[in-house]
XYZ file of C-alpha atoms in Angstrom:
682
model
C 0.000 0.000 0.000
C 1.227 3.476 -0.851
C 2.284 5.662 2.061
C 0.197 8.831 2.229
C 1.014 12.214 3.763
C -1.758 14.805 3.624
C -1.559 18.465 4.622
C -4.245 20.972 3.713
C -3.693 24.675 4.230
C -2.956 27.778 2.184
C 0.335 29.609 2.630
C -0.493 33.316 2.541
C 3.196 34.182 2.411
C 3.650 32.078 -0.715
C 0.569 33.552 -2.327
C 2.015 37.010 -1.734
C 4.957 36.143 -3.959
C 2.658 36.248 -6.962
C 1.411 39.175 -8.982
C -1.408 39.286 -11.476
C -0.421 40.880 -14.770
C -2.726 43.034 -16.864
C -3.505 40.028 -19.033
C -4.620 38.002 -16.055
C -1.652 35.618 -16.209
C 0.110 34.787 -12.947
C 3.768 35.785 -12.812
C 6.146 34.912 -9.984
C 8.620 37.180 -8.314
C 12.154 35.801 -8.121
C 11.985 32.731 -5.921
C 14.553 31.735 -3.338
C 14.865 28.016 -2.662
C 15.679 28.768 0.975
C 12.304 30.471 1.383
C 10.307 28.005 -0.726
C 7.379 26.451 1.085
C 8.679 22.976 0.357
C 11.250 21.026 -1.637
C 10.256 17.585 -2.919
C 12.807 15.005 -4.044
C 11.652 12.151 -6.298
C 13.194 8.679 -6.380
C 11.928 5.442 -7.891
C 10.676 4.392 -4.455
C 9.009 7.546 -3.208
C 9.006 11.306 -2.597
C 10.651 13.083 0.320
C 9.629 16.550 1.539
C 12.007 19.068 3.108
C 9.199 20.130 5.425
C 7.086 17.145 6.343
C 4.936 19.397 8.499
C 4.317 21.740 5.624
C 0.890 22.359 4.213
C -0.932 22.233 0.899
C 0.355 18.979 -0.559
C -0.352 15.275 -0.692
C 2.123 12.452 -1.350
C 0.975 8.999 -2.408
C 3.888 6.769 -3.353
C 5.544 8.570 -6.272
C 2.558 10.812 -6.947
C 2.635 14.419 -5.702
C -0.529 16.548 -5.550
C -0.398 20.264 -4.739
C -3.608 21.737 -3.374
C -2.705 25.203 -2.087
C -0.978 28.367 -3.204
C 2.724 28.399 -2.534
C 6.200 27.974 -3.953
C 7.194 24.342 -4.409
C 10.506 22.983 -5.708
C 10.676 19.501 -7.246
C 13.883 17.645 -8.058
C 15.210 14.112 -8.487
C 14.442 11.252 -10.852
C 11.638 8.711 -11.033
C 10.730 6.106 -13.661
C 7.056 6.113 -12.663
C 6.052 9.382 -11.057
C 3.774 12.369 -11.511
C 2.941 15.869 -10.266
C -0.591 17.294 -10.169
C -1.812 20.788 -9.315
C -5.291 20.149 -8.011
C -8.409 21.470 -9.698
C -9.223 25.092 -8.827
C -5.927 25.723 -7.019
C -4.544 29.181 -7.719
C -1.288 30.952 -6.911
C 1.053 28.001 -7.385
C 4.719 28.496 -8.267
C 6.149 25.125 -9.253
C 9.931 25.106 -9.680
C 11.301 22.256 -11.799
C 14.930 21.908 -10.707
C 16.808 19.108 -12.489
C 13.902 16.688 -12.349
C 13.331 13.698 -14.609
C 9.919 12.068 -14.501
C 8.355 9.354 -16.633
C 4.801 8.080 -16.299
C 3.018 5.250 -18.103
C -0.234 5.677 -16.171
C -0.955 9.387 -16.619
C 0.710 12.648 -17.604
C 3.902 13.268 -15.588
C 2.733 16.878 -15.010
C -0.928 17.884 -14.799
C -2.480 21.271 -14.057
C -6.091 20.779 -12.983
C -9.190 22.533 -14.263
C -9.407 26.261 -13.457
C -6.045 26.157 -11.681
C -3.300 28.737 -12.181
C 0.400 28.039 -11.929
C 3.755 29.405 -12.919
C 6.176 26.672 -13.878
C 9.703 27.947 -13.272
C 12.338 25.967 -15.155
C 15.799 25.724 -13.555
C 18.557 23.363 -14.675
C 17.898 20.406 -17.009
C 14.455 18.806 -16.771
C 12.702 16.018 -18.677
C 9.058 14.954 -18.524
C 8.195 11.853 -20.568
C 4.713 10.561 -21.305
C 4.951 6.776 -21.647
C 1.210 6.085 -21.718
C -0.147 3.516 -24.137
C -1.902 5.517 -26.893
C -4.425 2.683 -27.211
C -5.740 3.611 -23.752
C -7.420 6.710 -25.180
C -10.120 4.531 -26.753
C -9.761 1.562 -24.437
C -12.749 -0.562 -23.443
C -11.293 -0.415 -19.948
C -13.147 2.594 -18.543
C -10.508 3.268 -15.907
C -7.670 3.247 -18.440
C -9.630 5.511 -20.781
C -10.548 7.924 -17.963
C -6.963 8.178 -16.730
C -5.525 8.779 -20.196
C -4.081 12.280 -20.626
C -1.982 11.925 -23.774
C 0.596 14.622 -23.021
C 3.878 15.088 -21.203
C 2.368 18.261 -19.715
C -1.440 18.324 -19.542
C -3.196 21.603 -18.744
C -6.877 21.076 -18.099
C -9.775 23.262 -19.208
C -9.750 26.931 -18.168
C -6.408 26.567 -16.420
C -3.749 29.245 -16.685
C -0.042 28.391 -16.962
C 3.137 30.424 -17.443
C 6.490 28.833 -18.279
C 9.433 30.910 -17.046
C 12.938 30.578 -15.660
C 16.401 30.147 -17.135
C 16.614 26.368 -17.492
C 15.529 23.755 -20.018
C 12.428 21.570 -20.079
C 12.135 18.646 -22.467
C 8.493 17.589 -22.784
C 8.519 14.259 -24.604
C 5.248 13.003 -26.047
C 6.844 11.082 -28.900
C 5.773 7.684 -27.540
C 2.146 8.614 -26.983
C 0.420 11.730 -28.349
C 1.076 15.384 -27.433
C 3.944 17.304 -25.891
C 2.336 20.211 -23.996
C -1.450 20.293 -24.335
C -4.016 22.774 -22.986
C -7.722 22.003 -22.936
C -10.832 24.072 -23.547
C -10.287 27.697 -22.528
C -6.783 26.996 -21.192
C -4.129 29.692 -21.613
C -0.415 28.969 -21.969
C 2.290 31.656 -21.861
C 6.022 31.214 -22.474
C 8.271 33.888 -20.956
C 11.792 35.083 -21.719
C 14.741 32.994 -20.623
C 13.172 29.555 -20.619
C 14.037 26.788 -23.099
C 11.352 24.314 -24.169
C 12.204 21.242 -26.226
C 8.964 19.524 -27.178
C 8.487 16.282 -29.115
C 5.167 14.743 -30.090
C 3.446 12.158 -32.252
C 0.515 14.556 -32.594
C 0.980 18.235 -31.649
C 3.998 19.734 -29.891
C 2.734 22.871 -28.076
C -1.007 23.451 -28.241
C -3.920 24.846 -26.292
C -7.557 25.245 -27.253
C -7.789 28.604 -25.487
C -4.584 30.452 -26.345
C -0.830 30.139 -26.683
C 1.321 33.238 -26.145
C 5.085 33.257 -26.659
C 6.776 36.356 -25.252
C 10.308 35.007 -25.340
C 12.469 32.025 -24.636
C 13.829 29.337 -26.914
C 11.398 26.793 -28.331
C 12.328 23.713 -30.336
C 9.106 22.006 -31.426
C 9.095 18.699 -33.316
C 5.829 16.967 -34.186
C 4.329 14.527 -36.640
C 1.243 16.736 -36.488
C 1.212 20.498 -35.857
C 4.022 22.400 -34.171
C 2.373 25.319 -32.334
C -1.401 25.310 -32.300
C -4.666 26.692 -30.951
C -7.531 24.827 -32.571
C -10.396 23.607 -30.353
C -12.913 20.880 -31.052
C -15.973 21.782 -33.109
C -18.267 21.551 -30.066
C -16.082 23.976 -28.079
C -17.894 27.325 -28.204
C -15.890 29.138 -25.515
C -12.221 28.860 -26.510
C -10.791 31.881 -28.319
C -8.268 29.798 -30.292
C -5.596 32.516 -30.407
C -1.854 32.302 -31.019
C 0.311 35.327 -30.127
C 4.053 35.383 -30.786
C 5.776 38.494 -29.453
C 9.336 37.260 -29.160
C 11.600 34.296 -28.672
C 13.619 31.959 -30.857
C 11.274 29.344 -32.288
C 12.242 26.370 -34.440
C 9.473 24.098 -35.713
C 9.580 20.851 -37.667
C 6.059 19.607 -38.363
C 4.477 16.796 -40.347
C 1.386 18.945 -40.797
C 1.110 22.709 -40.170
C 3.885 24.591 -38.424
C 1.818 27.260 -36.633
C -1.978 27.136 -36.791
C -4.916 28.875 -35.104
C -8.672 29.004 -35.574
C -9.522 32.377 -34.054
C -6.653 34.828 -34.466
C -2.944 34.585 -35.139
C -0.643 37.510 -34.325
C 3.127 37.718 -34.748
C 4.860 40.899 -33.598
C 8.402 39.660 -32.981
C 10.750 36.762 -32.551
C 12.998 34.662 -34.745
C 10.911 31.899 -36.266
C 12.015 29.023 -38.484
C 9.386 26.591 -39.768
C 9.765 23.418 -41.803
C 6.393 21.795 -42.481
C 4.842 19.229 -44.797
C 1.696 21.357 -45.027
C 1.312 25.110 -44.409
C 4.027 26.776 -42.363
C 1.687 29.379 -40.828
C -2.073 28.902 -41.159
C -5.192 30.636 -39.842
C -8.478 28.810 -40.262
C -11.637 30.818 -40.851
C -15.113 30.062 -39.574
C -17.026 33.364 -39.500
C -15.186 35.417 -42.118
C -13.653 37.937 -39.740
C -10.502 36.092 -38.724
C -7.219 37.826 -39.465
C -3.639 36.627 -39.554
C -1.460 39.593 -38.590
C 2.318 39.528 -38.978
C 3.646 42.887 -37.833
C 7.208 41.979 -36.897
C 9.756 39.244 -36.450
C 12.199 37.350 -38.626
C 10.566 34.349 -40.267
C 12.122 31.610 -42.409
C 9.856 29.061 -44.083
C 10.195 25.736 -45.887
C 6.679 24.454 -46.590
C 5.172 21.586 -48.543
C 2.052 23.674 -49.134
C 1.534 27.389 -48.456
C 4.137 29.447 -46.685
C 1.616 31.745 -44.972
C -2.117 31.129 -45.390
C -5.241 32.789 -44.027
C -8.694 31.633 -45.069
C -9.849 35.251 -44.939
C -7.595 38.196 -44.022
C -3.806 38.272 -44.207
C -2.065 41.454 -43.010
C 1.712 41.789 -43.204
C 3.391 44.928 -41.851
C 1.871 47.875 -40.058
C 2.026 50.494 -42.795
C 4.317 52.821 -40.821
C 7.482 51.492 -42.404
C 7.783 48.671 -39.909
C 7.157 45.033 -40.514
C 8.596 41.542 -40.515
C 11.396 40.037 -42.533
C 10.080 36.898 -44.214
C 12.010 34.421 -46.344
C 9.947 31.655 -47.935
C 12.646 29.319 -49.197
C 10.270 26.638 -50.489
C 6.484 26.547 -50.842
C 3.616 25.555 -53.093
C 2.191 29.053 -52.742
C 4.028 31.755 -50.808
C 1.319 33.950 -49.240
C -2.398 33.256 -49.618
C -5.560 34.841 -48.252
C -8.947 35.985 -49.513
C -7.681 39.514 -48.889
C -3.916 39.998 -48.736
C -2.509 43.305 -47.458
C 1.247 43.866 -47.726
C 1.757 47.050 -45.723
C 5.389 46.922 -44.684
C 8.406 44.784 -44.010
C 10.407 42.814 -46.512
C 10.544 39.332 -47.869
C 11.415 36.916 -50.614
C 9.232 34.077 -51.837
C 10.107 30.946 -53.759
C 7.016 28.984 -54.841
C 6.192 26.143 -57.206
C 2.807 27.732 -57.921
C 1.677 31.286 -57.145
C 3.888 33.654 -55.198
C 1.176 35.794 -53.562
C -2.421 34.713 -54.118
C -5.682 36.440 -53.143
C -8.099 33.541 -53.369
C -10.203 31.013 -51.495
C -11.742 28.179 -53.487
C -14.472 27.724 -50.846
C -15.841 31.262 -51.260
C -18.167 32.501 -53.989
C -19.128 36.105 -54.616
C -16.284 37.315 -52.412
C -14.352 40.514 -53.137
C -10.842 39.119 -53.343
C -8.082 41.724 -53.140
C -4.315 41.917 -53.192
C -3.205 45.284 -51.804
C 0.407 46.455 -51.571
C 0.952 49.730 -49.728
C 4.544 49.293 -48.564
C 7.498 47.020 -47.995
C 10.010 45.325 -50.270
C 8.979 42.037 -51.850
C 10.949 39.703 -54.108
C 9.000 36.853 -55.687
C 10.192 33.904 -57.759
C 7.178 31.790 -58.724
C 6.714 28.855 -61.065
C 3.067 29.879 -61.373
C 1.685 33.404 -61.255
C 3.861 35.850 -59.357
C 1.145 38.146 -58.010
C -2.290 36.579 -58.423
C -5.701 37.857 -57.390
C -9.122 36.432 -58.117
C -10.247 40.046 -57.832
C -8.374 43.333 -57.919
C -4.703 44.111 -57.473
C -4.063 47.536 -55.928
C -0.516 48.857 -55.548
C -0.015 52.251 -53.905
C 3.456 51.927 -52.395
C 6.443 49.754 -51.696
C 8.831 47.977 -54.005
C 7.707 44.703 -55.575
C 9.828 42.571 -57.879
C 8.224 39.540 -59.489
C 9.529 36.707 -61.641
C 6.678 34.537 -62.880
C 6.614 31.236 -64.713
C 9.101 30.707 -67.532
C 6.789 28.192 -69.209
C 4.257 30.635 -70.664
C 1.296 29.114 -68.829
C 1.084 31.755 -66.094
C 1.640 35.474 -65.698
C 4.031 37.445 -63.564
C 1.102 39.735 -62.665
C -2.390 38.227 -62.775
C -5.751 39.663 -61.746
C -9.380 38.601 -61.981
C -11.967 38.460 -64.721
C -15.339 40.200 -64.824
C -14.627 43.895 -64.292
C -11.635 43.367 -62.024
C -8.787 45.876 -62.113
C -5.055 46.178 -61.653
C -4.550 49.662 -60.204
C -1.145 51.239 -59.656
C -1.173 54.617 -57.894
C 2.260 54.539 -56.276
C 5.305 52.493 -55.467
C 7.365 50.476 -57.897
C 6.510 47.106 -59.405
C 8.295 45.037 -62.029
C 6.899 41.815 -63.450
C 9.159 39.548 -65.491
C 7.767 36.501 -67.260
C 6.511 35.116 -70.540
C 4.429 37.030 -73.046
C 1.648 34.494 -73.635
C -0.262 35.329 -70.458
C 1.327 38.687 -69.649
C -0.890 41.482 -68.343
C -0.438 45.142 -67.507
C -2.071 47.608 -65.102
C -5.501 48.948 -65.976
C -4.657 52.299 -64.387
C -1.433 54.108 -63.636
C 1.714 54.645 -65.677
C 3.708 51.691 -66.900
C 5.962 50.479 -69.683
C 6.490 47.043 -71.166
C 9.242 45.358 -73.119
C 8.724 42.282 -75.272
C 6.393 41.327 -78.092
C 2.870 40.234 -77.281
C 1.178 40.321 -73.926
C -2.389 41.053 -73.006
C -1.731 44.779 -72.911
C -3.975 45.364 -69.937
C -6.705 42.832 -70.529
C -7.801 40.474 -67.800
C -6.242 37.083 -67.268
C -7.944 34.075 -65.845
C -8.188 35.332 -62.293
C -5.961 33.152 -60.260
C -6.335 29.711 -61.758
C -4.807 27.330 -60.949
C -3.785 27.435 -57.335
C -6.827 29.422 -56.330
C -7.144 28.015 -52.818
C -6.990 24.429 -54.006
C -4.976 21.593 -52.539
C -1.485 21.153 -53.955
C -0.760 18.031 -55.988
C -1.460 14.859 -54.033
C 1.495 13.470 -52.158
C 2.569 9.936 -53.079
C 1.310 7.135 -50.850
C 3.146 6.888 -47.545
C 4.659 10.296 -48.082
C 3.943 12.770 -45.284
C 6.834 15.030 -46.048
C 5.200 17.177 -48.673
C 8.322 16.774 -50.784
C 7.541 13.674 -52.850
C 9.156 11.274 -50.434
C 12.440 13.119 -50.606
C 14.120 15.535 -48.272
C 12.957 19.141 -48.717
C 14.947 20.898 -51.435
C 18.101 22.457 -50.061
C 19.578 25.796 -50.915
C 22.918 25.948 -52.682
C 25.823 26.592 -50.348
C 25.733 30.103 -49.041
C 22.304 30.835 -50.454
C 19.795 32.468 -48.116
C 17.942 34.333 -50.805
C 15.435 31.858 -52.173
C 16.497 32.956 -55.652
C 18.418 29.926 -56.886
C 21.804 30.713 -55.446
C 21.827 34.319 -56.582
C 21.140 37.422 -54.612
C 17.725 38.954 -55.323
C 17.993 41.661 -57.982
C 19.011 44.911 -56.334
C 18.042 48.482 -56.881
C 20.801 50.894 -57.933
C 23.264 51.984 -55.250
C 21.874 54.524 -52.873
C 18.368 54.055 -54.122
C 15.715 53.197 -51.561
C 12.900 54.551 -53.654
C 12.892 52.309 -56.674
C 13.391 55.413 -58.812
C 17.000 55.018 -59.875
C 18.407 57.184 -57.116
C 16.403 60.247 -58.178
C 13.420 61.973 -56.722
C 10.270 60.899 -58.540
C 9.326 63.591 -61.065
C 6.062 65.410 -60.632
C 3.223 63.647 -62.347
C 2.089 65.473 -65.473
C -1.453 66.710 -65.527
C -3.740 63.884 -66.420
C -0.953 61.410 -65.924
C -3.134 58.838 -64.184
C -5.013 57.828 -67.279
C -3.772 54.266 -67.228
C -2.130 54.349 -70.652
C 0.959 52.177 -70.786
C 3.748 51.733 -73.244
C 3.946 48.418 -75.071
C 7.449 47.626 -76.296
C 7.029 45.518 -79.414
C 10.617 44.324 -79.862
C 11.014 40.657 -79.025
C 13.405 40.229 -76.114
C 15.053 37.238 -74.507
C 16.252 37.004 -70.932
C 18.146 33.937 -69.787
C 18.813 32.814 -66.252
C 21.688 34.908 -64.933
C 21.399 37.742 -67.457
C 21.793 41.232 -66.035
C 19.319 43.812 -67.266
C 18.603 47.480 -66.720
C 15.907 50.010 -67.528
C 17.373 53.425 -68.325
C 16.434 56.826 -69.630
C 18.365 58.567 -72.416
C 20.782 60.358 -70.082
C 21.893 57.032 -68.631
C 20.045 57.257 -65.316
C 18.979 53.796 -64.171
C 15.425 53.169 -62.981
C 15.970 49.462 -62.437
C 18.928 47.098 -62.339
C 18.694 43.392 -61.695
C 19.606 39.873 -62.693
C 17.232 37.329 -64.208
C 16.591 34.258 -62.061
C 14.972 32.374 -64.959
C 14.250 32.755 -68.663
C 11.679 35.351 -69.759
C 10.601 37.394 -72.779
C 8.312 40.030 -71.292
C 8.743 42.820 -68.731
C 6.169 45.137 -67.163
C 7.487 48.072 -65.122
C 5.505 50.694 -63.234
C 6.869 53.540 -61.156
C 5.991 57.071 -60.178
C 9.264 58.037 -61.871
C 7.838 57.305 -65.329
C 6.885 60.276 -67.502
C 4.810 60.381 -70.631
C 6.742 61.271 -73.755
C 10.050 59.995 -72.389
C 11.771 57.067 -74.088
C 12.932 54.204 -71.876
C 15.575 51.685 -72.860
C 16.106 48.061 -71.875
C 19.701 46.854 -71.675
C 20.526 43.145 -71.419
C 24.086 42.258 -70.431
C 25.122 45.819 -71.245
C 23.618 45.874 -74.746
C 20.559 47.909 -75.714
C 17.772 45.439 -76.485
C 14.551 47.449 -76.773
C 12.929 50.808 -76.147
C 9.459 52.051 -75.384
C 7.493 55.018 -74.062
C 4.665 55.583 -71.646
C 1.405 56.187 -73.459
C 2.482 54.802 -76.854
C 0.052 51.894 -77.043
C 2.062 50.085 -79.707
C 1.897 46.476 -80.804
C -0.815 45.292 -78.453
C -1.347 41.587 -78.794
C 0.496 38.670 -80.321
C -0.326 35.665 -82.463
C -3.002 33.552 -80.800
C -1.482 31.028 -78.430
C -2.992 28.109 -76.584
C -6.294 29.216 -75.148
C -6.372 32.544 -77.038
C -8.767 33.379 -79.853
C -8.540 36.531 -81.945
C -11.521 37.206 -84.185
C -10.829 38.527 -87.686
C -14.090 40.427 -87.886
C -14.201 44.219 -87.991
C -14.392 46.096 -84.714
C -17.587 47.662 -86.054
C -19.357 44.309 -86.133
C -21.315 42.727 -83.336
C -19.409 42.034 -80.134
C -21.583 39.119 -79.114
C -19.572 36.304 -77.554
C -19.138 32.992 -79.309
C -17.671 29.730 -78.077
C -14.578 27.986 -79.323
C -14.299 24.247 -79.683
C -12.905 23.862 -76.171
C -15.601 25.998 -74.610
C -13.536 29.180 -74.493
C -15.524 32.338 -75.118
C -14.244 34.604 -77.867
C -15.361 38.160 -78.572
C -15.115 40.064 -81.821
C -11.754 41.727 -82.072
C -9.593 43.769 -84.343
C -9.319 43.439 -88.110
C -7.419 40.643 -89.814
C -4.825 43.079 -91.084
C -4.179 44.479 -87.617
C -3.909 40.967 -86.193
C -1.460 39.976 -88.892
C 0.611 43.087 -88.338
C 0.638 42.536 -84.584
C 1.784 38.979 -85.162
C 4.949 40.181 -86.841
C 6.284 41.576 -83.574
C 6.859 44.979 -85.216
C 9.029 47.189 -83.019
C 8.423 50.794 -82.093
C 12.083 51.370 -82.964
C 15.012 49.242 -83.969
C 16.299 47.093 -81.111
C 19.830 48.010 -80.127
C 19.703 51.352 -81.964
C 22.474 53.715 -80.942
C 20.206 56.704 -81.481
C 18.577 57.381 -78.099
C 15.986 59.666 -79.674
C 14.670 58.011 -82.849
C 12.491 60.061 -85.130
C 8.815 59.961 -84.349
C 7.796 61.578 -87.623
C 8.882 58.875 -90.046
C 6.470 57.020 -92.272
C 7.274 53.865 -90.346
C 6.480 55.583 -87.054
C 3.159 56.917 -88.343
C 2.201 53.535 -89.744
C 3.082 51.835 -86.503
C 1.078 54.356 -84.462
C -1.943 53.530 -86.623
C -1.345 49.858 -86.022
C -1.166 50.481 -82.297
C -4.513 52.291 -82.313
C -6.106 49.443 -84.232
C -4.661 46.865 -81.908
C -5.765 48.859 -78.876
C -9.344 48.195 -79.911
C -8.817 44.463 -79.835
C -10.567 42.322 -77.310
C -8.687 39.135 -76.624
C -10.361 36.566 -74.457
C -8.154 33.816 -73.150
C -9.110 30.422 -71.978
C -9.537 30.437 -68.206
C -6.716 28.460 -66.734
């Protein structure tokens, strides 16, 4: 029979060592082991107390139960032991000081319902859950009732703070979870503490909330890394994750960080490797927002890098924001509404770079809004993609889209959607077949073809859908292989090269100069279409210059391309702009000279040969693609030749605009501007 020592009283002196913070979380003052209410030492045969006449605890064999406020120190080692803070007990400071506990019957550390405790970590500590996972659904009612499934189990509506300067290893790798909070439970991690958590299911999770203010967290899980996602029948938990600081490393077989109610990141150094989304916010009522206002975040994801079902906000708009590097992803950022307000980041994606979409929503006003920050995107699908509007009013955005011609660097929605540029700088580099341009604002393009400002297919594919199915038995998200690795010395996400840089001394995206004053009426949305065919190969350097040699853009291609769209407040109507590739002039264009719109029909494109004066009623192509009446056959044929507005590589920086060829080409441009090209929805 187990020996039992029972003392029941509340230590007022110990309770006085606690303060209640503004958030309602208990926080201990510095504890002194000499003034602790009791020190308990675990062995395989029992537990000894430094003060056997002390109060507020119960010892039964190798099981310790704390039932009163106070400061308690636990140390020692036990192969079958446990600690429990009794239900409803508040004001507990539990100091783990070089303790190693394993339990096969229950969780080695339990915080009861509606209890509050600060767990102070000193020295090296290990808590191991050795329960049989089959007990969770056991026919043995006692075994099922006793099952906790976590190295640290925090019951419903309990409140726990992890603090101190030591290390706690919470090992749930043989059973289920590492550290698990129930319905309405709140978990806070403070500065100084180190948590190493391993789990078959989830590493660090709580249905109520998880807040990380500091510390070092190493979370490894076959399921989710850091999580707040209650059961469907839980109507009280807020399901919030807040990360305000700390060094967090996550390796997850599912999502890295996930919440159902709200997810806020304001600081910290975060590294996530996940088979599914790295950072994910679920949406249930349409008002949930994922807010990343600070921190340094590095992502390797099998699916999306950062995903919100509804609202995704990055940066605060006051010049501050996070630094985000998405080294690998299916889609980089995704949300129904994506707001890039500040910060900086680079994205490498096998589909869309930034996507405003949600395949589960119909009739929703999808938007991609960029008001600030610096963003470098290398996508194998669309670079910027919105199922609705794209609005750019600030920041610096550099996009390399697919080099296969099946996606666009800049892609916005069908059905009266718009691509509005009212400020900032954006460059889109990709292939001409699906290329688009802004519908308002000043811009120039280089390369034959392109949609000239017409609407693309609105975010297909990728559009909130699942990525390609993983092979059987593959939970890695990387086709059964290790995640792709960067080349030695490469932290850029741009294939071993540094992201293209703006000219020296230029933080504006305007070639080191102050943006010129907009001419009256300069917001009419007319853009220059450079008709000269161009070719960019991976590694080519290229620049956009004005006649006096001033550089508006300088960069290096990270893949092959034949089309460039550039928009900046520095552009002026009537000025000629030159594209240089590897130091050689390759093409020129102007703002407002709508020349050479369109290209020969490509897969999914239909250009009618009927007069623009004829009926514009839609017809259907053989594959179901709608086609509208377009420009004349002669204009289409002329556009197909890739006629240039001036000779590529010409040494004359100011070619004549009064030549017969120039007049003829201007007429061609006007005819082509009337064309309506409808492409097959991807």
